[in-house]
PDB file of C-alpha atoms and ligand atoms in Angstrom:
ATOM      1  CA  MET A   1     -46.825  -2.331 -37.095  1.00 92.00           C
ATOM      2  CA  PHE A   2     -45.194  -3.356 -33.825  1.00 95.00           C
ATOM      3  CA  ARG A   3     -44.371  -1.807 -30.483  1.00 95.00           C
ATOM      4  CA  MET A   4     -41.416  -2.769 -28.353  1.00 94.00           C
ATOM      5  CA  ILE A   5     -42.142  -4.138 -24.867  1.00 96.00           C
ATOM      6  CA  GLN A   6     -39.829  -4.773 -21.922  1.00 94.00           C
ATOM      7  CA  LEU A   7     -39.103  -8.409 -21.192  1.00 94.00           C
ATOM      8  CA  GLU A   8     -39.486  -7.649 -17.471  1.00 93.00           C
ATOM      9  CA  SER A   9     -43.110  -6.662 -18.020  1.00 95.00           C
ATOM     10  CA  LEU A  10     -43.973 -10.315 -18.696  1.00 95.00           C
ATOM     11  CA  ILE A  11     -44.476 -12.330 -15.540  1.00 91.00           C
ATOM     12  CA  PRO A  12     -43.391 -15.950 -15.987  1.00 91.00           C
ATOM     13  CA  GLU A  13     -46.188 -18.523 -15.908  1.00 91.00           C
ATOM     14  CA  THR A  14     -48.859 -15.975 -16.833  1.00 91.00           C
ATOM     15  CA  LEU A  15     -50.827 -15.610 -20.028  1.00 92.00           C
ATOM     16  CA  PRO A  16     -50.246 -12.212 -21.656  1.00 94.00           C
ATOM     17  CA  GLY A  17     -53.112 -13.044 -24.019  1.00 94.00           C
ATOM     18  CA  VAL A  18     -51.538 -11.446 -27.107  1.00 97.00           C
ATOM     19  CA  PRO A  19     -49.094 -12.884 -29.653  1.00 97.00           C
ATOM     20  CA  LEU A  20     -45.490 -12.025 -28.799  1.00 97.00           C
ATOM     21  CA  PHE A  21     -42.912 -11.333 -31.484  1.00 98.00           C
ATOM     22  CA  ILE A  22     -39.145 -11.317 -31.394  1.00 97.00           C
ATOM     23  CA  GLY A  23     -36.775  -9.059 -33.306  1.00 95.00           C
ATOM     24  CA  HIS A  24     -34.965 -10.796 -36.126  1.00 92.00           C
ATOM     25  CA  GLY A  25     -32.732  -8.342 -37.979  1.00 88.00           C
ATOM     26  CA  GLU A  26     -35.023  -5.532 -39.061  1.00 89.00           C
ATOM     27  CA  LYS A  27     -38.099  -7.762 -38.876  1.00 95.00           C
ATOM     28  CA  GLN A  28     -40.315  -9.205 -36.164  1.00 96.00           C
ATOM     29  CA  VAL A  29     -41.144 -12.896 -36.198  1.00 97.00           C
ATOM     30  CA  LEU A  30     -43.734 -14.705 -34.126  1.00 97.00           C
ATOM     31  CA  TYR A  31     -42.266 -15.902 -30.847  1.00 97.00           C
ATOM     32  CA  LYS A  32     -45.323 -17.146 -29.018  1.00 95.00           C
ATOM     33  CA  ASP A  33     -48.973 -17.546 -29.855  1.00 95.00           C
ATOM     34  CA  ALA A  34     -51.619 -15.744 -27.748  1.00 95.00           C
ATOM     35  CA  THR A  35     -52.893 -19.045 -26.371  1.00 94.00           C
ATOM     36  CA  LEU A  36     -49.565 -19.994 -24.767  1.00 93.00           C
ATOM     37  CA  PRO A  37     -48.290 -18.851 -21.393  1.00 93.00           C
ATOM     38  CA  PHE A  38     -44.974 -17.078 -21.006  1.00 95.00           C
ATOM     39  CA  THR A  39     -42.815 -19.410 -18.911  1.00 95.00           C
ATOM     40  CA  ASN A  40     -39.779 -19.227 -16.647  1.00 94.00           C
ATOM     41  CA  TYR A  41     -37.949 -21.251 -19.256  1.00 96.00           C
ATOM     42  CA  ASP A  42     -38.807 -18.646 -21.933  1.00 96.00           C
ATOM     43  CA  LYS A  43     -37.540 -15.856 -19.756  1.00 94.00           C
ATOM     44  CA  SER A  44     -34.223 -17.461 -18.873  1.00 94.00           C
ATOM     45  CA  ARG A  45     -33.541 -18.489 -22.463  1.00 96.00           C
ATOM     46  CA  LEU A  46     -34.257 -15.002 -23.750  1.00 96.00           C
ATOM     47  CA  LEU A  47     -32.026 -13.461 -21.086  1.00 94.00           C
ATOM     48  CA  ASP A  48     -29.274 -15.955 -21.908  1.00 95.00           C
ATOM     49  CA  ASN A  49     -29.480 -14.721 -25.483  1.00 94.00           C
ATOM     50  CA  ASN A  50     -29.327 -11.132 -24.305  1.00 94.00           C
ATOM     51  CA  VAL A  51     -32.864 -10.350 -25.449  1.00 95.00           C
ATOM     52  CA  LYS A  52     -34.252  -7.443 -23.414  1.00 91.00           C
ATOM     53  CA  PHE A  53     -37.267  -6.580 -25.548  1.00 94.00           C
ATOM     54  CA  LEU A  54     -40.026  -8.371 -27.380  1.00 97.00           C
ATOM     55  CA  PHE A  55     -42.693  -6.911 -29.657  1.00 97.00           C
ATOM     56  CA  VAL A  56     -46.469  -6.725 -29.639  1.00 97.00           C
ATOM     57  CA  ARG A  57     -48.685  -5.738 -32.583  1.00 97.00           C
ATOM     58  CA  THR A  58     -49.799  -2.105 -32.279  1.00 95.00           C
ATOM     59  CA  GLY A  59     -53.438  -3.222 -32.319  1.00 96.00           C
ATOM     60  CA  ASP A  60     -52.813  -5.489 -29.318  1.00 97.00           C
ATOM     61  CA  MET A  61     -51.303  -2.777 -27.129  1.00 96.00           C
ATOM     62  CA  ALA A  62     -54.516  -1.966 -25.249  1.00 96.00           C
ATOM     63  CA  HIS A  63     -54.810  -5.615 -24.254  1.00 96.00           C
ATOM     64  CA  TYR A  64     -51.136  -5.842 -23.319  1.00 97.00           C
ATOM     65  CA  ASN A  65     -51.348  -2.583 -21.295  1.00 97.00           C
ATOM     66  CA  GLN A  66     -54.179  -3.957 -19.193  1.00 96.00           C
ATOM     67  CA  TYR A  67     -52.250  -7.178 -18.656  1.00 96.00           C
ATOM     68  CA  VAL A  68     -49.270  -5.187 -17.325  1.00 97.00           C
ATOM     69  CA  GLU A  69     -51.375  -2.829 -15.226  1.00 97.00           C
ATOM     70  CA  SER A  70     -53.271  -5.655 -13.573  1.00 95.00           C
ATOM     71  CA  ASN A  71     -49.922  -7.261 -12.708  1.00 94.00           C
ATOM     72  CA  LEU A  72     -48.310  -4.055 -11.460  1.00 94.00           C
ATOM     73  CA  PRO A  73     -48.755  -4.855  -7.742  1.00 92.00           C
ATOM     74  CA  ALA A  74     -46.856  -8.120  -8.290  1.00 91.00           C
ATOM     75  CA  LEU A  75     -44.218  -6.527 -10.513  1.00 92.00           C
ATOM     76  CA  LEU A  76     -43.616  -3.655  -8.114  1.00 92.00           C
ATOM     77  CA  SER A  77     -43.011  -6.002  -5.217  1.00 91.00           C
ATOM     78  CA  ASP A  78     -40.952  -8.551  -7.160  1.00 90.00           C
ATOM     79  CA  GLU A  79     -37.700  -8.905  -5.214  1.00 90.00           C
ATOM     80  CA  GLN A  80     -36.000 -10.461  -8.217  1.00 88.00           C
ATOM     81  CA  LEU A  81     -36.175  -7.163 -10.039  1.00 89.00           C
ATOM     82  CA  GLN A  82     -33.797  -4.320  -9.297  1.00 90.00           C
ATOM     83  CA  PRO A  83     -35.455  -1.156  -7.920  1.00 89.00           C
ATOM     84  CA  HIS A  84     -34.684   0.729 -11.147  1.00 89.00           C
ATOM     85  CA  GLU A  85     -36.219  -2.091 -13.214  1.00 90.00           C
ATOM     86  CA  ARG A  86     -39.418  -1.882 -11.192  1.00 92.00           C
ATOM     87  CA  GLN A  87     -39.514   1.889 -11.608  1.00 93.00           C
ATOM     88  CA  GLN A  88     -38.948   1.510 -15.317  1.00 92.00           C
ATOM     89  CA  LEU A  89     -41.937  -0.825 -15.605  1.00 94.00           C
ATOM     90  CA  LEU A  90     -44.221   1.551 -13.765  1.00 96.00           C
ATOM     91  CA  TYR A  91     -43.251   4.664 -15.696  1.00 96.00           C
ATOM     92  CA  GLN A  92     -43.263   2.863 -19.048  1.00 96.00           C
ATOM     93  CA  ALA A  93     -46.733   1.428 -18.290  1.00 97.00           C
ATOM     94  CA  SER A  94     -47.826   5.022 -17.671  1.00 97.00           C
ATOM     95  CA  VAL A  95     -46.388   6.159 -21.016  1.00 97.00           C
ATOM     96  CA  ASN A  96     -48.204   3.284 -22.739  1.00 97.00           C
ATOM     97  CA  TYR A  97     -51.436   4.255 -21.013  1.00 97.00           C
ATOM     98  CA  VAL A  98     -51.120   7.883 -22.155  1.00 97.00           C
ATOM     99  CA  HIS A  99     -50.396   6.724 -25.704  1.00 96.00           C
ATOM    100  CA  GLU A 100     -53.458   4.490 -25.644  1.00 96.00           C
ATOM    101  CA  VAL A 101     -55.946   7.094 -24.413  1.00 96.00           C
ATOM    102  CA  PHE A 102     -54.534  10.055 -26.360  1.00 95.00           C
ATOM    103  CA  ASP A 103     -54.988   7.960 -29.503  1.00 91.00           C
ATOM    104  CA  ARG A 104     -58.677   7.331 -28.880  1.00 91.00           C
ATOM    105  CA  PRO A 105     -61.766   9.571 -28.580  1.00 89.00           C
ATOM    106  CA  ALA A 106     -62.185  11.539 -25.324  1.00 92.00           C
ATOM    107  CA  VAL A 107     -64.777   9.085 -24.008  1.00 92.00           C
ATOM    108  CA  ALA A 108     -61.944   6.532 -23.700  1.00 93.00           C
ATOM    109  CA  VAL A 109     -60.428   8.759 -21.013  1.00 96.00           C
ATOM    110  CA  LYS A 110     -63.613   8.424 -19.007  1.00 96.00           C
ATOM    111  CA  GLU A 111     -63.795   4.660 -19.472  1.00 95.00           C
ATOM    112  CA  SER A 112     -60.197   4.204 -18.390  1.00 95.00           C
ATOM    113  CA  PHE A 113     -60.147   6.734 -15.576  1.00 97.00           C
ATOM    114  CA  SER A 114     -59.746   4.147 -12.826  1.00 97.00           C
ATOM    115  CA  ARG A 115     -56.615   2.893 -14.598  1.00 97.00           C
ATOM    116  CA  CYS A 116     -55.270   6.434 -14.649  1.00 97.00           C
ATOM    117  CA  ARG A 117     -55.876   6.823 -10.902  1.00 97.00           C
ATOM    118  CA  LYS A 118     -54.129   3.543 -10.142  1.00 97.00           C
ATOM    119  CA  LEU A 119     -51.077   4.489 -12.209  1.00 98.00           C
ATOM    120  CA  ILE A 120     -50.818   7.879 -10.527  1.00 98.00           C
ATOM    121  CA  GLU A 121     -51.268   6.217  -7.101  1.00 97.00           C
ATOM    122  CA  ASN A 122     -48.330   3.958  -7.909  1.00 96.00           C
ATOM    123  CA  ILE A 123     -46.241   6.916  -9.068  1.00 96.00           C
ATOM    124  CA  LEU A 124     -47.082   8.728  -5.823  1.00 95.00           C
ATOM    125  CA  ASN A 125     -45.953   5.715  -3.804  1.00 94.00           C
ATOM    126  CA  ASP A 126     -42.802   5.390  -5.844  1.00 93.00           C
ATOM    127  CA  ILE A 127     -41.852   9.034  -5.336  1.00 93.00           C
ATOM    128  CA  MET A 128     -42.377   8.653  -1.596  1.00 91.00           C
ATOM    129  CA  ASP A 129     -40.385   5.419  -1.380  1.00 88.00           C
ATOM    130  CA  SER A 130     -37.497   6.075  -3.721  1.00 84.00           C
ATOM    131  CA  ASN A 131     -34.543   8.403  -3.536  1.00 74.00           C
ATOM    132  CA  GLY A 132     -35.137   9.934  -6.899  1.00 74.00           C
ATOM    133  CA  VAL A 133     -37.028   9.601 -10.094  1.00 79.00           C
ATOM    134  CA  MET A 134     -34.737  11.187 -12.656  1.00 76.00           C
ATOM    135  CA  THR A 135     -32.974   7.997 -13.723  1.00 77.00           C
ATOM    136  CA  ALA A 136     -36.221   6.072 -14.020  1.00 80.00           C
ATOM    137  CA  LEU A 137     -37.564   8.705 -16.373  1.00 87.00           C
ATOM    138  CA  GLY A 138     -34.464   8.779 -18.542  1.00 84.00           C
ATOM    139  CA  GLY A 139     -35.086   5.413 -20.189  1.00 84.00           C
ATOM    140  CA  LEU A 140     -38.707   5.870 -21.263  1.00 89.00           C
ATOM    141  CA  VAL A 141     -39.511   5.377 -24.919  1.00 87.00           C
ATOM    142  CA  ASP A 142     -42.274   5.984 -27.368  1.00 87.00           C
ATOM    143  CA  HIS A 143     -41.272   6.270 -30.977  1.00 83.00           C
ATOM    144  CA  SER A 144     -44.464   7.790 -32.313  1.00 82.00           C
ATOM    145  CA  SER A 145     -44.764  11.008 -30.333  1.00 84.00           C
ATOM    146  CA  TYR A 146     -42.821  13.085 -27.840  1.00 88.00           C
ATOM    147  CA  THR A 147     -46.017  13.996 -25.975  1.00 93.00           C
ATOM    148  CA  TYR A 148     -46.528  10.585 -24.322  1.00 95.00           C
ATOM    149  CA  VAL A 149     -43.174  10.350 -22.548  1.00 95.00           C
ATOM    150  CA  HIS A 150     -43.343  14.073 -21.797  1.00 96.00           C
ATOM    151  CA  SER A 151     -46.723  13.686 -20.066  1.00 98.00           C
ATOM    152  CA  VAL A 152     -45.278  11.140 -17.647  1.00 97.00           C
ATOM    153  CA  HIS A 153     -42.242  13.356 -16.985  1.00 97.00           C
ATOM    154  CA  VAL A 154     -44.439  16.314 -16.192  1.00 98.00           C
ATOM    155  CA  ALA A 155     -46.767  14.341 -13.914  1.00 98.00           C
ATOM    156  CA  THR A 156     -43.812  12.923 -11.991  1.00 97.00           C
ATOM    157  CA  TYR A 157     -41.899  16.206 -11.642  1.00 96.00           C
ATOM    158  CA  SER A 158     -45.047  18.028 -10.733  1.00 97.00           C
ATOM    159  CA  ILE A 159     -45.982  15.580  -7.956  1.00 96.00           C
ATOM    160  CA  SER A 160     -42.394  15.618  -6.637  1.00 95.00           C
ATOM    161  CA  LEU A 161     -42.275  19.421  -6.569  1.00 95.00           C
ATOM    162  CA  HIS A 162     -45.641  19.657  -4.829  1.00 96.00           C
ATOM    163  CA  MET A 163     -44.429  17.203  -2.192  1.00 94.00           C
ATOM    164  CA  LYS A 164     -41.250  19.210  -1.630  1.00 93.00           C
ATOM    165  CA  MET A 165     -43.028  22.540  -1.344  1.00 94.00           C
ATOM    166  CA  PHE A 166     -46.289  21.840   0.450  1.00 94.00           C
ATOM    167  CA  SER A 167     -47.737  19.265   2.768  1.00 94.00           C
ATOM    168  CA  LEU A 168     -50.697  18.115   0.747  1.00 95.00           C
ATOM    169  CA  GLY A 169     -53.147  15.307   1.299  1.00 96.00           C
ATOM    170  CA  ARG A 170     -53.080  12.291  -0.956  1.00 96.00           C
ATOM    171  CA  ASP A 171     -56.227  13.334  -2.777  1.00 97.00           C
ATOM    172  CA  GLU A 172     -54.801  16.653  -3.805  1.00 97.00           C
ATOM    173  CA  LEU A 173     -51.555  15.041  -4.941  1.00 97.00           C
ATOM    174  CA  LEU A 174     -53.617  12.626  -6.979  1.00 98.00           C
ATOM    175  CA  ASP A 175     -55.478  15.528  -8.607  1.00 98.00           C
ATOM    176  CA  VAL A 176     -52.160  17.194  -9.375  1.00 98.00           C
ATOM    177  CA  GLY A 177     -50.797  13.995 -10.905  1.00 98.00           C
ATOM    178  CA  ILE A 178     -53.877  13.399 -13.042  1.00 98.00           C
ATOM    179  CA  GLY A 179     -54.017  17.026 -14.211  1.00 98.00           C
ATOM    180  CA  SER A 180     -50.351  17.102 -15.133  1.00 98.00           C
ATOM    181  CA  LEU A 181     -50.522  13.721 -16.886  1.00 98.00           C
ATOM    182  CA  PHE A 182     -53.257  15.229 -19.069  1.00 98.00           C
ATOM    183  CA  HIS A 183     -51.844  18.778 -19.277  1.00 98.00           C
ATOM    184  CA  ASP A 184     -51.219  18.490 -23.042  1.00 98.00           C
ATOM    185  CA  TYR A 185     -54.326  16.481 -23.832  1.00 97.00           C
ATOM    186  CA  GLY A 186     -55.514  19.342 -26.079  1.00 97.00           C
ATOM    187  CA  LYS A 187     -52.713  18.479 -28.495  1.00 96.00           C
ATOM    188  CA  VAL A 188     -54.801  15.584 -29.786  1.00 95.00           C
ATOM    189  CA  TYR A 189     -56.864  18.274 -31.546  1.00 96.00           C
ATOM    190  CA  ILE A 190     -53.813  19.846 -33.216  1.00 95.00           C
ATOM    191  CA  PRO A 191     -52.581  18.367 -36.546  1.00 93.00           C
ATOM    192  CA  LYS A 192     -49.602  16.046 -36.042  1.00 89.00           C
ATOM    193  CA  ALA A 193     -47.664  17.753 -38.834  1.00 90.00           C
ATOM    194  CA  LEU A 194     -47.824  20.983 -36.856  1.00 92.00           C
ATOM    195  CA  LEU A 195     -46.783  19.321 -33.578  1.00 88.00           C
ATOM    196  CA  ASP A 196     -43.797  17.653 -35.201  1.00 84.00           C
ATOM    197  CA  LYS A 197     -42.744  20.554 -37.417  1.00 86.00           C
ATOM    198  CA  PRO A 198     -38.982  20.861 -37.011  1.00 82.00           C
ATOM    199  CA  GLY A 199     -38.467  24.484 -38.099  1.00 83.00           C
ATOM    200  CA  LYS A 200     -39.870  27.750 -36.841  1.00 88.00           C
ATOM    201  CA  LEU A 201     -43.662  27.999 -36.802  1.00 91.00           C
ATOM    202  CA  THR A 202     -45.469  30.729 -38.708  1.00 95.00           C
ATOM    203  CA  GLU A 203     -47.491  33.145 -36.636  1.00 96.00           C
ATOM    204  CA  ALA A 204     -50.743  31.441 -37.636  1.00 96.00           C
ATOM    205  CA  GLU A 205     -49.344  28.017 -36.731  1.00 96.00           C
ATOM    206  CA  TYR A 206     -48.175  29.262 -33.366  1.00 95.00           C
ATOM    207  CA  GLU A 207     -51.605  30.758 -32.673  1.00 96.00           C
ATOM    208  CA  GLU A 208     -53.162  27.383 -33.476  1.00 96.00           C
ATOM    209  CA  LEU A 209     -50.734  25.526 -31.206  1.00 96.00           C
ATOM    210  CA  LYS A 210     -51.520  27.966 -28.394  1.00 97.00           C
ATOM    211  CA  GLN A 211     -55.107  26.764 -28.404  1.00 97.00           C
ATOM    212  CA  HIS A 212     -54.192  23.388 -26.907  1.00 98.00           C
ATOM    213  CA  PRO A 213     -54.729  24.304 -23.229  1.00 98.00           C
ATOM    214  CA  VAL A 214     -58.270  25.460 -24.004  1.00 98.00           C
ATOM    215  CA  TYR A 215     -59.014  22.504 -26.293  1.00 98.00           C
ATOM    216  CA  GLY A 216     -57.861  20.132 -23.574  1.00 98.00           C
ATOM    217  CA  TYR A 217     -59.722  21.923 -20.821  1.00 98.00           C
ATOM    218  CA  ASP A 218     -63.008  21.975 -22.770  1.00 98.00           C
ATOM    219  CA  ALA A 219     -62.811  18.310 -23.771  1.00 97.00           C
ATOM    220  CA  LEU A 220     -61.886  17.028 -20.312  1.00 97.00           C
ATOM    221  CA  LYS A 221     -64.325  19.272 -18.444  1.00 97.00           C
ATOM    222  CA  ASP A 222     -67.153  17.803 -20.493  1.00 96.00           C
ATOM    223  CA  LEU A 223     -66.317  14.310 -19.216  1.00 96.00           C
ATOM    224  CA  GLU A 224     -67.254  15.476 -15.697  1.00 96.00           C
ATOM    225  CA  ILE A 225     -64.650  13.324 -13.960  1.00 97.00           C
ATOM    226  CA  PHE A 226     -61.720  15.728 -13.589  1.00 98.00           C
ATOM    227  CA  SER A 227     -61.395  17.820 -10.423  1.00 98.00           C
ATOM    228  CA  PRO A 228     -61.082  21.624 -10.604  1.00 98.00           C
ATOM    229  CA  VAL A 229     -57.385  21.326  -9.619  1.00 98.00           C
ATOM    230  CA  SER A 230     -56.700  18.931 -12.514  1.00 98.00           C
ATOM    231  CA  LEU A 231     -58.653  21.073 -14.984  1.00 98.00           C
ATOM    232  CA  GLY A 232     -56.890  24.234 -13.816  1.00 98.00           C
ATOM    233  CA  ILE A 233     -53.533  22.634 -14.613  1.00 98.00           C
ATOM    234  CA  VAL A 234     -54.688  21.689 -18.108  1.00 98.00           C
ATOM    235  CA  LYS A 235     -55.885  25.203 -18.834  1.00 98.00           C
ATOM    236  CA  HIS A 236     -53.113  27.238 -17.192  1.00 98.00           C
ATOM    237  CA  HIS A 237     -49.854  25.352 -17.606  1.00 98.00           C
ATOM    238  CA  HIS A 238     -48.634  27.970 -20.121  1.00 98.00           C
ATOM    239  CA  GLU A 239     -49.378  31.023 -18.002  1.00 98.00           C
ATOM    240  CA  LYS A 240     -46.286  32.992 -16.947  1.00 98.00           C
ATOM    241  CA  GLU A 241     -45.392  34.799 -13.748  1.00 97.00           C
ATOM    242  CA  ASN A 242     -45.053  38.100 -15.652  1.00 97.00           C
ATOM    243  CA  GLY A 243     -48.432  37.787 -17.360  1.00 97.00           C
ATOM    244  CA  LYS A 244     -47.005  37.072 -20.804  1.00 97.00           C
ATOM    245  CA  GLY A 245     -48.314  33.506 -21.026  1.00 97.00           C
ATOM    246  CA  TYR A 246     -51.509  32.117 -22.514  1.00 97.00           C
ATOM    247  CA  PRO A 247     -54.465  31.524 -22.817  1.00 98.00           C
ATOM    248  CA  ASP A 248     -55.602  34.030 -20.154  1.00 98.00           C
ATOM    249  CA  GLY A 249     -52.483  36.145 -19.582  1.00 98.00           C
ATOM    250  CA  LEU A 250     -52.723  35.591 -15.818  1.00 98.00           C
ATOM    251  CA  SER A 251     -49.864  36.757 -13.618  1.00 96.00           C
ATOM    252  CA  GLY A 252     -48.391  36.267 -10.154  1.00 94.00           C
ATOM    253  CA  ARG A 253     -50.927  35.374  -7.516  1.00 95.00           C
ATOM    254  CA  ASP A 254     -53.698  34.874 -10.039  1.00 97.00           C
ATOM    255  CA  ILE A 255     -52.010  31.668 -11.191  1.00 97.00           C
ATOM    256  CA  ALA A 256     -52.763  28.645  -9.004  1.00 97.00           C
ATOM    257  CA  ARG A 257     -49.682  27.060  -7.435  1.00 96.00           C
ATOM    258  CA  SER A 258     -50.455  23.748  -9.149  1.00 97.00           C
ATOM    259  CA  SER A 259     -50.349  25.499 -12.528  1.00 98.00           C
ATOM    260  CA  LYS A 260     -47.114  27.321 -11.666  1.00 97.00           C
ATOM    261  CA  ILE A 261     -45.451  24.081 -10.663  1.00 97.00           C
ATOM    262  CA  THR A 262     -46.688  22.221 -13.732  1.00 98.00           C
ATOM    263  CA  ALA A 263     -45.381  25.062 -15.921  1.00 97.00           C
ATOM    264  CA  LEU A 264     -41.927  24.545 -14.415  1.00 96.00           C
ATOM    265  CA  ALA A 265     -42.129  20.783 -14.840  1.00 97.00           C
ATOM    266  CA  ASP A 266     -43.316  21.245 -18.418  1.00 97.00           C
ATOM    267  CA  VAL A 267     -40.437  23.457 -19.549  1.00 97.00           C
ATOM    268  CA  PHE A 268     -37.867  21.413 -17.646  1.00 96.00           C
ATOM    269  CA  SER A 269     -39.076  18.216 -19.350  1.00 95.00           C
ATOM    270  CA  ALA A 270     -39.115  19.882 -22.781  1.00 94.00           C
ATOM    271  CA  LEU A 271     -35.538  21.143 -22.425  1.00 94.00           C
ATOM    272  CA  THR A 272     -34.099  17.907 -21.055  1.00 93.00           C
ATOM    273  CA  THR A 273     -35.655  15.604 -23.699  1.00 90.00           C
ATOM    274  CA  ASN A 274     -34.456  14.891 -27.247  1.00 85.00           C
ATOM    275  CA  ARG A 275     -36.577  16.700 -29.809  1.00 81.00           C
ATOM    276  CA  ALA A 276     -36.708  16.651 -33.596  1.00 72.00           C
ATOM    277  CA  TYR A 277     -34.916  19.992 -33.749  1.00 75.00           C
ATOM    278  CA  ARG A 278     -32.355  19.663 -30.946  1.00 80.00           C
ATOM    279  CA  GLU A 279     -30.658  17.281 -28.546  1.00 88.00           C
ATOM    280  CA  ALA A 280     -31.668  17.008 -24.907  1.00 90.00           C
ATOM    281  CA  LEU A 281     -29.879  19.509 -22.666  1.00 93.00           C
ATOM    282  CA  PRO A 282     -28.198  18.437 -19.424  1.00 92.00           C
ATOM    283  CA  ARG A 283     -30.163  19.560 -16.370  1.00 92.00           C
ATOM    284  CA  GLU A 284     -27.703  22.308 -15.447  1.00 93.00           C
ATOM    285  CA  ALA A 285     -27.982  23.871 -18.896  1.00 95.00           C
ATOM    286  CA  ALA A 286     -31.768  23.596 -18.789  1.00 95.00           C
ATOM    287  CA  LEU A 287     -31.906  25.318 -15.394  1.00 95.00           C
ATOM    288  CA  GLU A 288     -29.597  28.048 -16.650  1.00 95.00           C
ATOM    289  CA  ILE A 289     -31.997  28.816 -19.500  1.00 96.00           C
ATOM    290  CA  MET A 290     -34.975  28.811 -17.167  1.00 95.00           C
ATOM    291  CA  VAL A 291     -33.271  31.252 -14.794  1.00 93.00           C
ATOM    292  CA  GLY A 292     -31.603  33.407 -17.455  1.00 93.00           C
ATOM    293  CA  GLU A 293     -33.267  33.591 -20.867  1.00 92.00           C
ATOM    294  CA  MET A 294     -36.696  32.818 -19.489  1.00 94.00           C
ATOM    295  CA  ASP A 295     -36.419  35.273 -16.615  1.00 92.00           C
ATOM    296  CA  GLY A 296     -39.891  36.459 -15.572  1.00 95.00           C
ATOM    297  CA  SER A 297     -41.644  33.292 -16.688  1.00 96.00           C
ATOM    298  CA  PHE A 298     -41.506  31.523 -13.356  1.00 96.00           C
ATOM    299  CA  ASP A 299     -41.932  32.293  -9.691  1.00 93.00           C
ATOM    300  CA  PRO A 300     -38.313  32.522  -8.401  1.00 91.00           C
ATOM    301  CA  GLN A 301     -39.138  30.650  -5.194  1.00 91.00           C
ATOM    302  CA  TYR A 302     -40.492  27.725  -7.162  1.00 92.00           C
ATOM    303  CA  LEU A 303     -37.444  27.699  -9.427  1.00 92.00           C
ATOM    304  CA  GLU A 304     -35.214  27.210  -6.395  1.00 92.00           C
ATOM    305  CA  VAL A 305     -37.040  24.007  -5.514  1.00 93.00           C
ATOM    306  CA  LEU A 306     -36.677  22.692  -9.051  1.00 92.00           C
ATOM    307  CA  LYS A 307     -32.894  22.922  -8.635  1.00 89.00           C
ATOM    308  CA  ASP A 308     -33.115  20.315  -5.862  1.00 86.00           C
ATOM    309  CA  LEU A 309     -35.148  17.840  -7.863  1.00 85.00           C
ATOM    310  CA  HIS A 310     -33.347  14.574  -8.439  1.00 77.00           C
TER     311      HIS A 310
HETATM  312 FE1  FE2 B 401     -48.671  22.482 -23.214  1.00 91.20          FE
HETATM  313 FE1  FE2 B 402     -46.241  20.065 -22.133  1.00 91.20          FE
END
């Protein structure tokens, strides 16, 4: 099995350290052995041939991810890349990170926590420096599960909304970003068939799905590295303003602002992303549903701020 990688994520004259493959019809064929560096010549020839993506074996992704992450400072300051290309690299690296740790036992989250912090730090910087994040998020891909791209959406929207609404210190923004990146971590304990089920869920299935905030909270709390703000987001991102949410049925002021904001970001991401059972909605249509059909779910003041997100 192979995963697609962006050509821009390879820095010329470095050694990615994994075999690279190139698409050939429906197949992937070996392009470069792990012992060979990726060169400027390689890059220009591939671009001349209109090749934008290469492939890495699924089993090599962890190695490739660390290669990209350790080069992020260079990639993010590379003047030869367009601003949107740099953003794309950062947000895609974050999706790949989520995929990697959600696929492994919880202890992997602990081992890789410094990587998580660095990625969120970079996202924080990007949100502060750029005029908007929406376009950068539009091109993210992961063909195996919706949750990975969604996690990065929610972290990014949530940080942006917090910045718009409150003047928070960097540490708190970091906690918000980490918590919202992991808000659906509990889904790793829910069968994939249930997560991907296209039709309506039975009552029992829905009850099972509703356990994910508690599953996630319990697993991450036990690692003893997540802050109370981050853990609160994981546990309470499905609470509703009117008290009809889960798992605790909290309402109004009893819901922490970071959970309220993540709840908004969560639903907005879900509605504006392609799913197995329906196409992505344009933002206006998504906002209309959140204000109309879902009336009572969100704090109206917070909803107003979401309308300005770009
Ligand atoms: Fe969730
Ligand atoms: Fe979610």
